[in-house]
Amino acid sequence: MENNEKQHLELIADMINTARKEFSDDSFIYLVWGWAVCIASIAQFVLLHMKSEYNALAWAILMPLAAIVQIVGLARQKKKERVKTHVDKVLGYVWMSVGISLGIVLFSQNTLQFNTYPVLIILYGIGTFISGGLMDLKVMKAGAICCWVIGAVEFYTKFEYQLLLLALSVILSYIIPGYILKNRFRQNV
Amino acid sequence: MFKDLNPILHSQLRLAIVSLLISLQEAEFTYLKEKTKATSGNLSVQLDKLKTEGYIEITKTFRNNYPLTMCKITRKGISAFEEYVEQLKSYINPG
């Protein structure tokens, strides 16, 4: 009789462990936004050096494009999803909050002036630190800490170098962890 | 003192289903089938029993013209599961 009870407890632990490891492969979102921000900021840096009037052009093109890719990608992913986990739900809310905050900051660019990018990077830090923690991804947590350090430094940096630091922050917190996450899912499949 | 074990949960497959659902927001029928290694027929029967008991909710929709069955644990299911685990513990560590 007791053996049977033990088996049942083992079964419970086994099933809970199986379910706990589930969360959707959202690596493409980190990669899309990481690359879009990285390319746009480097492009602006280069265009500023060329004294171009349209130095912010890459942002105007890449940001809406990244948003479209994300919407299409998420819709596709939803079709494949077989489970919804609590971690996915929390991550969804975290990034929604970060996204809304980023929107408010960008909308207030005229007031914030050269403080805009540092604030953006600090917000990246919040999103990636929580995500890294929930997904047990140390590289992302480390990337988030780098974001906070870079963000703090940026308040005292000239605008054109702010752009390069912005690119560096997304490489560390989005792009590198994004590829590692993608790889992790590939190995699991 | 041994407490009576809830007969609905004291079955290998039903317990496996509830243990999976307790950690997830929602799960598809095919996911449960894969993880519990049960046959479709048996899984359907056990899901129905859990539903009748009010432990889980089942929603049936369509995705790309294929039927899609989603299962979700209810509050009643969560309390029953917690109680069951406590009872199991009292069996294993009596006193």
Coordinates of C-alpha atoms in Angstrom, one line a residue:
Chain A
M1 CA 0.0 0.0 0.0
E2 CA 2.7 2.4 1.0
N3 CA 4.7 1.7 -2.2
N4 CA 1.7 2.7 -4.2
E5 CA 1.5 6.1 -2.4
K6 CA 5.1 6.7 -2.9
Q7 CA 4.7 6.0 -6.6
H8 CA 1.9 8.5 -6.7
L9 CA 4.0 11.2 -5.1
E10 CA 6.8 10.4 -7.6
L11 CA 4.3 10.7 -10.4
I12 CA 3.1 14.1 -9.2
A13 CA 6.7 15.4 -8.9
D14 CA 7.5 14.0 -12.3
M15 CA 4.6 15.7 -14.0
I16 CA 5.1 19.0 -12.3
N17 CA 8.7 19.0 -13.4
T18 CA 7.7 18.2 -17.0
A19 CA 5.3 21.1 -17.0
R20 CA 7.6 23.5 -15.3
K21 CA 10.1 23.2 -18.1
E22 CA 7.6 24.4 -20.7
F23 CA 7.6 27.9 -22.0
S24 CA 7.3 29.1 -25.6
D25 CA 10.3 29.8 -27.8
D26 CA 10.2 33.6 -28.0
S27 CA 13.8 34.0 -29.0
F28 CA 12.8 35.5 -32.4
I29 CA 11.2 38.5 -30.6
Y30 CA 14.5 39.3 -28.8
L31 CA 16.4 38.8 -32.1
V32 CA 14.1 40.9 -34.2
W33 CA 14.1 43.9 -31.8
G34 CA 17.8 43.4 -30.9
W35 CA 18.9 43.6 -34.6
A36 CA 16.4 46.4 -35.5
V37 CA 17.6 48.6 -32.6
C38 CA 21.3 47.7 -33.2
I39 CA 21.2 48.5 -36.9
A40 CA 19.1 51.6 -36.5
S41 CA 21.4 53.1 -33.9
I42 CA 24.6 52.3 -35.8
A43 CA 23.0 53.7 -39.0
Q44 CA 22.1 56.9 -37.2
F45 CA 25.6 57.2 -35.9
V46 CA 27.1 56.8 -39.4
L47 CA 24.5 59.2 -40.9
L48 CA 25.3 61.8 -38.2
H49 CA 28.9 61.6 -39.1
M50 CA 28.0 62.1 -42.7
K51 CA 26.1 65.2 -41.5
S52 CA 22.9 63.8 -43.0
E53 CA 19.6 65.6 -42.3
Y54 CA 17.8 62.3 -42.3
N55 CA 19.9 60.6 -39.7
A56 CA 16.9 59.1 -37.9
L57 CA 15.6 57.5 -41.1
A58 CA 16.6 53.9 -40.1
W59 CA 14.4 54.1 -37.0
A60 CA 11.4 55.2 -39.0
I61 CA 11.8 52.2 -41.3
L62 CA 13.1 49.5 -38.9
M63 CA 10.8 50.1 -35.9
P64 CA 7.5 49.6 -37.7
L65 CA 9.1 46.7 -39.6
A66 CA 10.1 45.0 -36.4
A67 CA 6.6 45.5 -35.0
I68 CA 5.1 43.8 -38.1
V69 CA 7.5 40.9 -37.9
Q70 CA 6.7 40.4 -34.3
I71 CA 2.9 40.4 -34.8
V72 CA 3.1 38.0 -37.7
G73 CA 5.6 35.8 -35.8
L74 CA 3.5 35.7 -32.7
A75 CA 0.3 34.8 -34.6
R76 CA 2.2 31.9 -36.3
Q77 CA 3.5 30.7 -33.0
K78 CA 0.1 30.8 -31.4
K79 CA -1.1 28.3 -34.0
K80 CA 1.6 25.8 -32.9
E81 CA 1.3 26.3 -29.1
R82 CA 0.0 23.4 -27.2
V83 CA 0.3 24.7 -23.7
K84 CA 0.0 28.0 -22.0
T85 CA 2.2 28.3 -19.0
H86 CA 2.2 30.8 -16.1
V87 CA 5.7 31.9 -17.0
D88 CA 4.4 32.8 -20.5
K89 CA 1.7 34.8 -19.0
V90 CA 4.0 36.7 -16.6
L91 CA 6.5 37.4 -19.5
G92 CA 3.7 38.7 -21.6
Y93 CA 2.7 41.2 -19.0
V94 CA 6.3 42.2 -18.2
W95 CA 7.0 43.0 -21.9
M96 CA 3.6 44.7 -22.3
S97 CA 4.6 47.0 -19.4
V98 CA 8.0 47.6 -20.7
G99 CA 6.6 48.3 -24.2
I100 CA 4.1 50.8 -22.9
S101 CA 6.8 52.5 -20.9
L102 CA 9.1 52.6 -23.9
G103 CA 6.3 54.2 -25.9
I104 CA 5.7 56.9 -23.2
V105 CA 9.5 57.7 -23.1
L106 CA 9.7 57.9 -26.9
F107 CA 6.6 60.1 -27.0
S108 CA 8.3 62.5 -24.5
Q109 CA 11.6 62.7 -26.5
N110 CA 11.3 66.4 -26.9
T111 CA 11.2 67.0 -23.1
L112 CA 13.7 64.2 -22.2
Q113 CA 16.1 65.3 -25.0
F114 CA 19.5 63.5 -24.5
N115 CA 18.1 61.6 -21.6
T116 CA 15.8 59.5 -23.8
Y117 CA 18.2 56.7 -24.7
P118 CA 19.6 56.1 -21.2
V119 CA 16.0 55.8 -20.0
L120 CA 15.2 53.3 -22.8
I121 CA 18.3 51.2 -21.9
I122 CA 17.3 51.1 -18.3
L123 CA 13.8 49.9 -19.3
Y124 CA 15.5 47.2 -21.4
G125 CA 17.3 46.2 -18.3
I126 CA 14.0 45.7 -16.4
G127 CA 12.5 43.5 -19.1
T128 CA 15.5 41.4 -19.7
F129 CA 16.4 40.9 -16.0
I130 CA 12.9 39.5 -15.2
S131 CA 12.8 37.4 -18.4
G132 CA 16.3 36.1 -17.8
G133 CA 15.3 35.2 -14.2
L134 CA 12.0 33.5 -15.2
M135 CA 13.7 31.5 -18.0
D136 CA 16.8 30.7 -16.0
L137 CA 19.0 32.4 -18.6
K138 CA 22.1 33.7 -16.9
V139 CA 23.4 35.5 -20.0
M140 CA 20.3 37.5 -20.2
K141 CA 20.4 38.5 -16.6
A142 CA 24.1 39.6 -17.1
G143 CA 23.0 41.5 -20.2
A144 CA 20.3 43.3 -18.1
I145 CA 22.9 44.3 -15.5
C146 CA 25.1 45.7 -18.4
C147 CA 22.0 47.6 -19.6
W148 CA 21.7 49.3 -16.2
V149 CA 25.4 50.2 -16.1
I150 CA 25.4 51.4 -19.7
G151 CA 22.2 53.4 -19.0
A152 CA 23.8 55.1 -16.0
V153 CA 26.9 56.0 -18.0
E154 CA 24.8 57.3 -20.9
F155 CA 23.4 60.2 -18.9
Y156 CA 26.9 61.7 -19.1
T157 CA 27.7 60.7 -22.7
K158 CA 27.5 62.8 -25.9
F159 CA 24.5 61.9 -28.1
E160 CA 26.4 60.2 -31.0
Y161 CA 28.2 57.9 -28.5
Q162 CA 24.9 57.2 -26.8
L163 CA 23.9 55.6 -30.1
L164 CA 26.9 53.2 -30.0
L165 CA 26.2 52.3 -26.4
L166 CA 22.6 51.7 -27.2
A167 CA 23.7 49.2 -29.9
L168 CA 26.1 47.6 -27.4
S169 CA 23.3 47.3 -24.8
V170 CA 21.0 45.4 -27.2
I171 CA 23.8 43.1 -28.4
L172 CA 24.4 42.1 -24.8
S173 CA 20.8 41.9 -23.5
Y174 CA 18.8 40.9 -26.6
I175 CA 21.0 39.5 -29.4
I176 CA 23.4 37.2 -27.6
P177 CA 20.8 35.8 -25.1
G178 CA 18.4 35.6 -28.1
Y179 CA 20.7 33.2 -30.0
I180 CA 21.4 31.2 -26.9
L181 CA 17.7 30.8 -26.2
K182 CA 17.1 29.8 -29.8
N183 CA 19.8 27.2 -29.5
R184 CA 18.4 25.8 -26.3
F185 CA 15.0 25.2 -28.0
R186 CA 16.7 23.6 -31.0
Q187 CA 18.5 21.1 -28.8
N188 CA 15.3 20.3 -26.9
V189 CA 13.3 19.5 -30.1
Chain B
M1 CA -4.6 8.2 11.6
F2 CA -5.0 7.4 7.9
K3 CA -7.3 9.7 6.0
D4 CA -9.4 8.5 3.1
L5 CA -7.7 9.2 -0.2
N6 CA -9.9 11.0 -2.8
P7 CA -10.8 8.2 -5.2
I8 CA -11.1 10.5 -8.2
L9 CA -7.4 11.5 -7.9
H10 CA -6.2 8.1 -6.6
S11 CA -5.8 6.8 -10.2
Q12 CA -2.6 6.9 -12.1
L13 CA -3.8 8.7 -15.2
R14 CA -6.2 11.2 -13.6
L15 CA -3.5 12.1 -11.1
A16 CA -1.0 12.6 -13.9
I17 CA -3.4 14.9 -15.8
V18 CA -4.2 17.0 -12.7
S19 CA -0.4 17.2 -11.8
L20 CA 0.3 18.6 -15.3
L21 CA -2.5 21.0 -15.3
I22 CA -1.7 22.3 -11.8
S23 CA 1.6 23.8 -13.3
L24 CA 0.1 25.1 -16.5
Q25 CA -2.4 27.7 -17.4
E26 CA -3.9 25.6 -20.1
A27 CA -2.9 22.5 -22.1
E28 CA -4.1 20.9 -25.3
F29 CA -5.4 17.3 -25.4
T30 CA -2.5 16.2 -27.6
Y31 CA 0.0 17.6 -25.1
L32 CA -1.6 15.7 -22.2
K33 CA -1.7 12.5 -24.4
E34 CA 2.0 12.8 -25.1
K35 CA 3.1 13.5 -21.6
T36 CA 0.9 10.9 -19.9
K37 CA 1.5 8.3 -22.6
A38 CA -2.2 7.4 -22.5
T39 CA -4.4 6.3 -25.4
S40 CA -6.8 8.9 -26.8
G41 CA -9.8 6.8 -25.6
N42 CA -8.6 6.4 -22.1
L43 CA -7.6 10.0 -21.8
S44 CA -11.0 11.2 -23.0
V45 CA -12.8 9.1 -20.5
Q46 CA -10.6 10.3 -17.6
L47 CA -10.9 13.9 -18.7
D48 CA -14.6 13.5 -18.7
K49 CA -14.6 12.1 -15.2
L50 CA -12.5 15.1 -14.0
K51 CA -14.8 17.5 -15.7
T52 CA -17.9 15.9 -14.2
E53 CA -16.3 16.3 -10.8
G54 CA -15.7 19.9 -11.5
Y55 CA -11.9 19.6 -11.3
I56 CA -11.2 20.7 -14.8
E57 CA -12.7 22.8 -17.6
I58 CA -12.7 21.6 -21.1
T59 CA -13.1 24.0 -24.1
K60 CA -13.5 22.6 -27.6
T61 CA -12.7 24.9 -30.5
F62 CA -11.1 24.6 -34.0
R63 CA -7.7 25.5 -35.2
N64 CA -7.0 25.3 -39.0
N65 CA -10.2 23.2 -39.3
Y66 CA -9.0 20.6 -36.8
P67 CA -10.8 20.2 -33.5
L68 CA -8.8 21.6 -30.6
T69 CA -9.5 20.5 -27.0
M70 CA -8.1 22.7 -24.3
C71 CA -8.0 21.7 -20.6
K72 CA -7.7 23.9 -17.6
I73 CA -7.7 23.1 -13.9
T74 CA -10.5 24.8 -11.8
R75 CA -10.2 26.2 -8.2
K76 CA -12.1 23.1 -7.0
G77 CA -9.5 21.0 -8.8
I78 CA -6.6 22.8 -7.2
S79 CA -8.0 22.4 -3.7
A80 CA -8.8 18.7 -4.3
F81 CA -5.2 18.2 -5.5
E82 CA -3.7 20.0 -2.5
E83 CA -5.8 18.0 -0.1
Y84 CA -4.9 14.8 -1.9
V85 CA -1.1 15.5 -1.6
E86 CA -1.6 16.2 2.2
Q87 CA -3.4 12.9 2.5
L88 CA -0.6 11.1 0.6
K89 CA 1.9 12.6 3.0
S90 CA 0.0 11.3 6.0
Y91 CA 0.2 7.8 4.5
I92 CA 3.9 8.0 4.0
N93 CA 4.8 9.7 7.2
P94 CA 2.1 8.5 9.6
G95 CA 1.9 10.0 13.0

